JSON list of C-alpha atoms in Angstrom, two decimals:
[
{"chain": "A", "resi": 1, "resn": "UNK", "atom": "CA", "xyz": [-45.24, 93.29, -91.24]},
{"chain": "A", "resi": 2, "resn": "UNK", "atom": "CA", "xyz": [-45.06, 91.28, -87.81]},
{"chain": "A", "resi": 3, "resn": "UNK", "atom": "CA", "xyz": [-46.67, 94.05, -86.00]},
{"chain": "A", "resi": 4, "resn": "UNK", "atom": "CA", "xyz": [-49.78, 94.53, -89.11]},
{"chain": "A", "resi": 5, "resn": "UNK", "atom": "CA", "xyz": [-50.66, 90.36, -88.20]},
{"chain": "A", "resi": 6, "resn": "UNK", "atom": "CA", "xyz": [-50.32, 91.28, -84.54]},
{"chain": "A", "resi": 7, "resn": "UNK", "atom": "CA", "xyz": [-53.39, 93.91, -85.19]},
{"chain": "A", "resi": 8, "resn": "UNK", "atom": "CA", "xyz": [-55.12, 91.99, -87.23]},
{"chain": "A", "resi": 9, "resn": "UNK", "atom": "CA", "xyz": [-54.99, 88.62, -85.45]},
{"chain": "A", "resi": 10, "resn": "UNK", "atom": "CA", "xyz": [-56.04, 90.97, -82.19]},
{"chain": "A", "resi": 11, "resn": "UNK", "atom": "CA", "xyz": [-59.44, 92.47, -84.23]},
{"chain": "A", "resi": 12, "resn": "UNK", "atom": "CA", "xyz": [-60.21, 88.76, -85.63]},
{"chain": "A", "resi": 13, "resn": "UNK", "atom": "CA", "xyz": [-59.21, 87.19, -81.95]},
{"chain": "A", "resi": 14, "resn": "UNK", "atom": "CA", "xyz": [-61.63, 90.54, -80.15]},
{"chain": "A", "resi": 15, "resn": "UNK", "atom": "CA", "xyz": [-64.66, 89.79, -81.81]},
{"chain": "A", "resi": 16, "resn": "UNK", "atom": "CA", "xyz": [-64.59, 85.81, -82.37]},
{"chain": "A", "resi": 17, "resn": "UNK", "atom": "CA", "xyz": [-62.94, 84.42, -79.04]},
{"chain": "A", "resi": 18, "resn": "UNK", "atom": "CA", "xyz": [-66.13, 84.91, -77.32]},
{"chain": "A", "resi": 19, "resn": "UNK", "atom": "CA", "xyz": [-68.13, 83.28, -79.90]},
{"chain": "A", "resi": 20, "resn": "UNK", "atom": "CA", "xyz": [-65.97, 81.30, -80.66]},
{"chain": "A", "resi": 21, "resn": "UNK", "atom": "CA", "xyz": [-65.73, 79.91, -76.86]},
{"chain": "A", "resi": 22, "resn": "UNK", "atom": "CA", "xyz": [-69.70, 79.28, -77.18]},
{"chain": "A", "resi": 23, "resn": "UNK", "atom": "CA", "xyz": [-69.74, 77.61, -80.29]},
{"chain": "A", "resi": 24, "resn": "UNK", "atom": "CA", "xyz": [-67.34, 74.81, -79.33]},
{"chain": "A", "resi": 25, "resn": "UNK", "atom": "CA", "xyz": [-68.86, 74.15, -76.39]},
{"chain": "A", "resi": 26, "resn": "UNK", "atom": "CA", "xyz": [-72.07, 73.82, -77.98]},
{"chain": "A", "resi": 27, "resn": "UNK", "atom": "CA", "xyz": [-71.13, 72.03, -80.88]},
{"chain": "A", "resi": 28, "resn": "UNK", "atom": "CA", "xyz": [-69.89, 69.53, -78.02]},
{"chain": "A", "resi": 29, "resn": "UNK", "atom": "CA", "xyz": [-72.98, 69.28, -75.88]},
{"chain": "A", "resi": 30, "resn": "UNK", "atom": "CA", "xyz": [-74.86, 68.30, -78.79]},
{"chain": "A", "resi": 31, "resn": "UNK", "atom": "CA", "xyz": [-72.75, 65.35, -80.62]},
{"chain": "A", "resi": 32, "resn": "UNK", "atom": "CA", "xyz": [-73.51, 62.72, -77.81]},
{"chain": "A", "resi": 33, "resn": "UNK", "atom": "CA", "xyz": [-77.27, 61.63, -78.42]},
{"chain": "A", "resi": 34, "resn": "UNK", "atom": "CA", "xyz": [-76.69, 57.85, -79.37]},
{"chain": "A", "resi": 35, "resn": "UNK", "atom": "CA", "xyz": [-75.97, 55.14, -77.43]},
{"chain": "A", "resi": 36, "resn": "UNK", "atom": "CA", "xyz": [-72.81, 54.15, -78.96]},
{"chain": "A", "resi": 37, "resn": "UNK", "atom": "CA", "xyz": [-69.27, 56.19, -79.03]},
{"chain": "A", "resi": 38, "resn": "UNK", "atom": "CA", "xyz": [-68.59, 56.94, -82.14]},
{"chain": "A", "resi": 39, "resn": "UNK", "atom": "CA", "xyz": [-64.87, 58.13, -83.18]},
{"chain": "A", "resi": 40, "resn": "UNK", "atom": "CA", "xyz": [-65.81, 61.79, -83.65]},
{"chain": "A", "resi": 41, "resn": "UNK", "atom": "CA", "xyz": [-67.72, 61.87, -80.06]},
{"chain": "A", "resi": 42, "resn": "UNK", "atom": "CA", "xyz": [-64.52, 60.24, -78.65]},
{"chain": "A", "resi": 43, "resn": "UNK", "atom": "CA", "xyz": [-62.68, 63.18, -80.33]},
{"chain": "A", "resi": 44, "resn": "UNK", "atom": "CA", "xyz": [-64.63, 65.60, -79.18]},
{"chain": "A", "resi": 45, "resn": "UNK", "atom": "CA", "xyz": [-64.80, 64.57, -75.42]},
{"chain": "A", "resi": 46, "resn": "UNK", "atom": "CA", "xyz": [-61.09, 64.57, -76.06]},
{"chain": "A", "resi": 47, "resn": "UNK", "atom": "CA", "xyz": [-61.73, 68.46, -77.03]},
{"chain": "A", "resi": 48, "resn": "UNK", "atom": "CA", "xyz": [-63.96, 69.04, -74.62]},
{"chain": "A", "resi": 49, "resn": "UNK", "atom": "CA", "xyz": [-61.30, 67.66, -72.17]},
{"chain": "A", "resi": 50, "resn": "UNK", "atom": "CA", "xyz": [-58.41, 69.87, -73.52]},
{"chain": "A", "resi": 51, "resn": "UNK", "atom": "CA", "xyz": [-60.65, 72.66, -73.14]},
{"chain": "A", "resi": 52, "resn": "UNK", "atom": "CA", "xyz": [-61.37, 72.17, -69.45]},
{"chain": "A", "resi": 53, "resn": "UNK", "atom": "CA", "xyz": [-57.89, 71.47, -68.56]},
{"chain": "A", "resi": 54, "resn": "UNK", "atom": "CA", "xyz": [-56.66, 74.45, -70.35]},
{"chain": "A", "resi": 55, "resn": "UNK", "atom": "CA", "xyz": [-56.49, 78.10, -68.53]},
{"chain": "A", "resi": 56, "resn": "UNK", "atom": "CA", "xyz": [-58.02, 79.55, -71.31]},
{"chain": "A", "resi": 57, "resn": "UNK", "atom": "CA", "xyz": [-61.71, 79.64, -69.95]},
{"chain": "A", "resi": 58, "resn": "UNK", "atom": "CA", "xyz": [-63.73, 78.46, -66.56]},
{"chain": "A", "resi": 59, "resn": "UNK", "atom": "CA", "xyz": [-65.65, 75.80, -66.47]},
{"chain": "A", "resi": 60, "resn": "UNK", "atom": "CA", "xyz": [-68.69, 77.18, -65.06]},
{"chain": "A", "resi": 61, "resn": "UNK", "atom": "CA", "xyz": [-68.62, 79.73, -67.79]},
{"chain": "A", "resi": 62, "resn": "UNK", "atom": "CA", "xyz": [-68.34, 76.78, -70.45]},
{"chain": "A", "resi": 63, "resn": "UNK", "atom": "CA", "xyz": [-71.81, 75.29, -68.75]},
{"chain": "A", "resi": 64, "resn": "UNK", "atom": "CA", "xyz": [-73.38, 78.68, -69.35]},
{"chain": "A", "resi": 65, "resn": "UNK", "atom": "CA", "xyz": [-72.70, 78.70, -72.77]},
{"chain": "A", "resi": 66, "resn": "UNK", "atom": "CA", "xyz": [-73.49, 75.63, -73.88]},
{"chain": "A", "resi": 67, "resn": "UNK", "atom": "CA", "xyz": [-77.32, 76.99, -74.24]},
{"chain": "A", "resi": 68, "resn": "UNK", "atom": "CA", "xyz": [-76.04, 79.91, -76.73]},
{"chain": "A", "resi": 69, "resn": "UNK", "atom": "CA", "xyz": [-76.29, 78.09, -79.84]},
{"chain": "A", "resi": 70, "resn": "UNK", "atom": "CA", "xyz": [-77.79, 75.58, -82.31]},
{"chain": "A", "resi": 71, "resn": "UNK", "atom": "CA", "xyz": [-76.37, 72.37, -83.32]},
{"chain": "A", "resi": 72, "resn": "UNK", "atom": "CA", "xyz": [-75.35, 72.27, -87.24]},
{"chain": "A", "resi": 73, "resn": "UNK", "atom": "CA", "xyz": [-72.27, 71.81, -88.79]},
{"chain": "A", "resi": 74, "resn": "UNK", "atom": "CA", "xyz": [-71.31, 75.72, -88.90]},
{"chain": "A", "resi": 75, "resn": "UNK", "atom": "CA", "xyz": [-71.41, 75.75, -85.13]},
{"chain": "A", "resi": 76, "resn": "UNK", "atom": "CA", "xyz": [-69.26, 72.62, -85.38]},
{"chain": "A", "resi": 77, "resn": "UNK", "atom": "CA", "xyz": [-66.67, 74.54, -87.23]},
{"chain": "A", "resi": 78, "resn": "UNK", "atom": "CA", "xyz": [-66.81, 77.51, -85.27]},
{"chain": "A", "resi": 79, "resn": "UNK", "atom": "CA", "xyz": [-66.27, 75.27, -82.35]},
{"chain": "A", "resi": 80, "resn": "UNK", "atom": "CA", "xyz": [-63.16, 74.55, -83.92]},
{"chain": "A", "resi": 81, "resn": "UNK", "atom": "CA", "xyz": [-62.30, 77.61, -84.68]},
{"chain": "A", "resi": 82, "resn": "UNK", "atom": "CA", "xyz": [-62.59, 79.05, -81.19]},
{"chain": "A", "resi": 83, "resn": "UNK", "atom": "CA", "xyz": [-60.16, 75.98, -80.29]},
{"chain": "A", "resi": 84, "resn": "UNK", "atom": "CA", "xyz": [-57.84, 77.35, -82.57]},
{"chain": "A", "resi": 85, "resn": "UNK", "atom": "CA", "xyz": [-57.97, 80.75, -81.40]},
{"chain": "A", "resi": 86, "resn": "UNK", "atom": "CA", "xyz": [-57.22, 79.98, -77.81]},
{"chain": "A", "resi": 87, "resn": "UNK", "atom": "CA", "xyz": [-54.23, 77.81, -79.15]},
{"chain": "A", "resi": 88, "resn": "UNK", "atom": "CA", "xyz": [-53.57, 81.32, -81.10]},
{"chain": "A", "resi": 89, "resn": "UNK", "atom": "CA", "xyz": [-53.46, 83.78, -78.27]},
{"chain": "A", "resi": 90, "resn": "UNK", "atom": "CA", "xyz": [-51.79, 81.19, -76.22]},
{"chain": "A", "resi": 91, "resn": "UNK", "atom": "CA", "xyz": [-48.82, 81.24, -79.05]},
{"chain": "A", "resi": 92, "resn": "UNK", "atom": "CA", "xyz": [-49.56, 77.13, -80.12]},
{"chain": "A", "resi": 93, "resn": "UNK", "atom": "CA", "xyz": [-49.78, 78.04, -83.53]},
{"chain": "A", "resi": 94, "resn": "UNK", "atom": "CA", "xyz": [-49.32, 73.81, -84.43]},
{"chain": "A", "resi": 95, "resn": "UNK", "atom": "CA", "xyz": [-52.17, 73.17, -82.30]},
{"chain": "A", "resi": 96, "resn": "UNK", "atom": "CA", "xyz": [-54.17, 75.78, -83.81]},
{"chain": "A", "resi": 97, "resn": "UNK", "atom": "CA", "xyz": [-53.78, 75.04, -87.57]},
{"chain": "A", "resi": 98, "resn": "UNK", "atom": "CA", "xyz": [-54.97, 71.15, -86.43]},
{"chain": "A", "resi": 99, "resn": "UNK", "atom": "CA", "xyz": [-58.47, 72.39, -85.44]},
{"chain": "A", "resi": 100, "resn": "UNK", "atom": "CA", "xyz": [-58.33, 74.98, -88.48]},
{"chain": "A", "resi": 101, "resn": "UNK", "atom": "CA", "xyz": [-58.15, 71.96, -90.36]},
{"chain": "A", "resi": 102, "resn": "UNK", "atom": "CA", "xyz": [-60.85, 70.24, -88.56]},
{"chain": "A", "resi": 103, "resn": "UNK", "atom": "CA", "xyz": [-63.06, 73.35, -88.81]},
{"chain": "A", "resi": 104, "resn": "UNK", "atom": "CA", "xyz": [-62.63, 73.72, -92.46]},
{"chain": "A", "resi": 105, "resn": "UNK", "atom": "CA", "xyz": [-63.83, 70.26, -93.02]},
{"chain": "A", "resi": 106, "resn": "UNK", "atom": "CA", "xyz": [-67.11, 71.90, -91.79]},
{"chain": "A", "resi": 107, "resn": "UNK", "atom": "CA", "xyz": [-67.25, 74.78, -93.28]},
{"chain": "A", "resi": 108, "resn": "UNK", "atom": "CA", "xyz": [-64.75, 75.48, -96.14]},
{"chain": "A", "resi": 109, "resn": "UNK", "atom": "CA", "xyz": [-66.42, 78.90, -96.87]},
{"chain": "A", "resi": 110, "resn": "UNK", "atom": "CA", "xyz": [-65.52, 80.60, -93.67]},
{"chain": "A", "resi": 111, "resn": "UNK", "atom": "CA", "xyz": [-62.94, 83.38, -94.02]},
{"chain": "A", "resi": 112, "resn": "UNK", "atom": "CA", "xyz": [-61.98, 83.57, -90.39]},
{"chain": "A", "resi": 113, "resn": "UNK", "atom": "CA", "xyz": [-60.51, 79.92, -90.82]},
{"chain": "A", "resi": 114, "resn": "UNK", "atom": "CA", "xyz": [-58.12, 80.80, -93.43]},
{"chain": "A", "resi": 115, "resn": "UNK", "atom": "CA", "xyz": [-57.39, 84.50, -91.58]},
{"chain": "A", "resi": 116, "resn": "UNK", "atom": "CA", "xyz": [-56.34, 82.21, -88.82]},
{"chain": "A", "resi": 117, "resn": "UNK", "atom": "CA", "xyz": [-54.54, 79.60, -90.31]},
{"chain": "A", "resi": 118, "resn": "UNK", "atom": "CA", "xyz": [-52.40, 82.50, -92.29]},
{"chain": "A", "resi": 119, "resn": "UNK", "atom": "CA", "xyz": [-51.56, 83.95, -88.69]},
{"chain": "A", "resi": 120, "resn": "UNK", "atom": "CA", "xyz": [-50.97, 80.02, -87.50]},
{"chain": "A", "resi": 121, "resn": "UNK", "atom": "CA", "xyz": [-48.23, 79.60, -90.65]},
{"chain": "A", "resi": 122, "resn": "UNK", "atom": "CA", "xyz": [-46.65, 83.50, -90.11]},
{"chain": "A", "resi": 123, "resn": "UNK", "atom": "CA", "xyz": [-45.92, 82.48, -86.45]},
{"chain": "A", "resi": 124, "resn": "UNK", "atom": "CA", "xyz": [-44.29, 79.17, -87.68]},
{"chain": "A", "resi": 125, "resn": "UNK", "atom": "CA", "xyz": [-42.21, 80.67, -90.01]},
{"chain": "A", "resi": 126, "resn": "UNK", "atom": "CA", "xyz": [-43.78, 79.15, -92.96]},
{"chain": "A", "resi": 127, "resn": "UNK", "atom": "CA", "xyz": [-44.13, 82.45, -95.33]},
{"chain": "A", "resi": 128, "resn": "UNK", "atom": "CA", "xyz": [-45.32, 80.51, -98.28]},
{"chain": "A", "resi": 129, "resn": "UNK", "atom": "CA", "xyz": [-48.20, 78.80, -96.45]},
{"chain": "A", "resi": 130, "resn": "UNK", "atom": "CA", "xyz": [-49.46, 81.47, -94.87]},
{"chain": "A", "resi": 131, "resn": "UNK", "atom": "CA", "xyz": [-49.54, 83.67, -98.10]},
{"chain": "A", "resi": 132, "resn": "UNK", "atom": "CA", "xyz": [-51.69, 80.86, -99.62]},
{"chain": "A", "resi": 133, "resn": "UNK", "atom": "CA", "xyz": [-53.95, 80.63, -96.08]},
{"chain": "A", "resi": 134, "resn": "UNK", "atom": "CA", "xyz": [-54.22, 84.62, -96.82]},
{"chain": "A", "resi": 135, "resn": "UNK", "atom": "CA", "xyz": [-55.03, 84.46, -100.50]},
{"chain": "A", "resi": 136, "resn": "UNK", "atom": "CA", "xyz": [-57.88, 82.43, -99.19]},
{"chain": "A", "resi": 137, "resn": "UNK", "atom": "CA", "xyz": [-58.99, 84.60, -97.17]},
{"chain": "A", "resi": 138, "resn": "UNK", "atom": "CA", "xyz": [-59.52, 87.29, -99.38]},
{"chain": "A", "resi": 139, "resn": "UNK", "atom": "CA", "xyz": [-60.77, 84.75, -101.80]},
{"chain": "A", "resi": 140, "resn": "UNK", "atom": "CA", "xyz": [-63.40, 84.32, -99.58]},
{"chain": "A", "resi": 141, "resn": "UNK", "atom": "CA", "xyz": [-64.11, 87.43, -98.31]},
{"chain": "A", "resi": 142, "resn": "UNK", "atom": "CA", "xyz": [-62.88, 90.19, -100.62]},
{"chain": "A", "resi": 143, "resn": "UNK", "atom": "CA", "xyz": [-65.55, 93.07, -99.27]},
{"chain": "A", "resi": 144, "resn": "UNK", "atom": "CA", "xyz": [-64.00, 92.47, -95.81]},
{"chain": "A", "resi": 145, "resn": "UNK", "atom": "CA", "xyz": [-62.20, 95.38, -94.25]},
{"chain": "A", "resi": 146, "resn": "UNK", "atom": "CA", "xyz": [-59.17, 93.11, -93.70]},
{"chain": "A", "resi": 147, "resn": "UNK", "atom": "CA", "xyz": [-58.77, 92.10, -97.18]},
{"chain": "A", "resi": 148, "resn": "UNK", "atom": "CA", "xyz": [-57.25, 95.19, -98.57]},
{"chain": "A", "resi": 149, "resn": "UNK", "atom": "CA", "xyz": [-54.46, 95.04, -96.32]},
{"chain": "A", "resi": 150, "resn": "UNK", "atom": "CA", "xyz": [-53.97, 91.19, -96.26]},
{"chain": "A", "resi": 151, "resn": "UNK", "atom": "CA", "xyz": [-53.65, 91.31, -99.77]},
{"chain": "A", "resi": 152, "resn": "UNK", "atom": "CA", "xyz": [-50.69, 93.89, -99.00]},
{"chain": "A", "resi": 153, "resn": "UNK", "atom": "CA", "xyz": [-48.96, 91.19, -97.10]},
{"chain": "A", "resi": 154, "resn": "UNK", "atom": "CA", "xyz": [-49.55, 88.49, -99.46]},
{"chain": "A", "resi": 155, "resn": "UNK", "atom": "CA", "xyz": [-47.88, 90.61, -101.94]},
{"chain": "A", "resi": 156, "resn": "UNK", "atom": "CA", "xyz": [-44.89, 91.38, -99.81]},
{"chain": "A", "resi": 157, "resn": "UNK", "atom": "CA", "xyz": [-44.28, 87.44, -99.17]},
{"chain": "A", "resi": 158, "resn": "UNK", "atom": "CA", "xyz": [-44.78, 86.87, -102.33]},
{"chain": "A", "resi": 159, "resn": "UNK", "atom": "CA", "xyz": [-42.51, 89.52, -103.25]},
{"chain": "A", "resi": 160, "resn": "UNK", "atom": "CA", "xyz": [-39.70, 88.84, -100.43]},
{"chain": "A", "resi": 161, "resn": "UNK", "atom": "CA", "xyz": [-39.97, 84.92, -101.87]},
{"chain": "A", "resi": 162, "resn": "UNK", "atom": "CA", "xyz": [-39.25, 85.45, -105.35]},
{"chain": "A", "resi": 163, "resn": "UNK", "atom": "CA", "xyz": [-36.07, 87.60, -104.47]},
{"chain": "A", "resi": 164, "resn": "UNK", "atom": "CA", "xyz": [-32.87, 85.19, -105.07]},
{"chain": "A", "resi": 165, "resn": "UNK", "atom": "CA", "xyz": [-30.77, 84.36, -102.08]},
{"chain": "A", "resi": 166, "resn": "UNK", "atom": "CA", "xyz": [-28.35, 86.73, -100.76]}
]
């Protein structure tokens, strides 16, 4: 089962880390037009800063992709998820699930969110969470090639969990 979320995280983390990169760094070039600091622009120069320090990506590639995308809150959440999926590949599944929460507070309909946060939960141990992170995904995205076999593992936690103690 380990090695099935390995491959799966891996196809999610191929096609979104790139984006996902992009989107973050956009969403955070384009939260700072007032005069005043607001809470969530303190949060996300906080992000921003993270981000930089990290060696998940170089800074002048973050400049360059700051003119990829618009500003709305789906690019806000995507930003978020990207954060998450560096924490992800980087094996700081806690630090991950935070920004999956974040992002989801921006766009609860997004499928990759919940993909990720099941991964987050399965690397933490937490079997019951991530079946319920993985439910949601499918919930959400049921035509997705991924859904068939997630629903596999959500059966086998589900499965493994109501089996009494040994």
């Amino acid at each position: 089962m380990g090695q099935i979320l390995r491959r799966l995280a891996l196809v999610a983390r191929g096609w979104q880390l790139a984006i996902l990169v992009a989107a973050l760094l956009a969403a955070l070039a384009g939260c700072g037009g007032g005069e005043q600091e607001t809470a969530e622009d303190t949060e996300q120069e906080q992000l921003a800063e993270e981000v930089e320090l990290s060696t998940f990506i170089q800074r002048t590639d973050s400049l360059r992709w700051l003119s990829y995308l618009s500003f709305s809150p789906q690019d806000t959440a995507l930003a978020y998820v990207m954060v998450a999926a560096l924490f992800l590949s980087n094996e700081y599944p806690r630090a991950a699930l935070h920004y999956l929460d974040r992002a989801a507070l921006y766009d609860l309909d997004r499928s990759v969110i919940y993909l990720n946060m099941g991964y987050a939960y399965n690397m933490l141990g937490d079997f019951e969470k991530a079946a319920e992170s993985f439910s949601m995904f499918v919930q959400r995205d049921p035509g997705s090639i991924l859904s068939q076999e997630i629903f596999r593992i959500v059966e086998k936690y589900r499965a493994i969990a109501s089996q009494p103690p040994q």
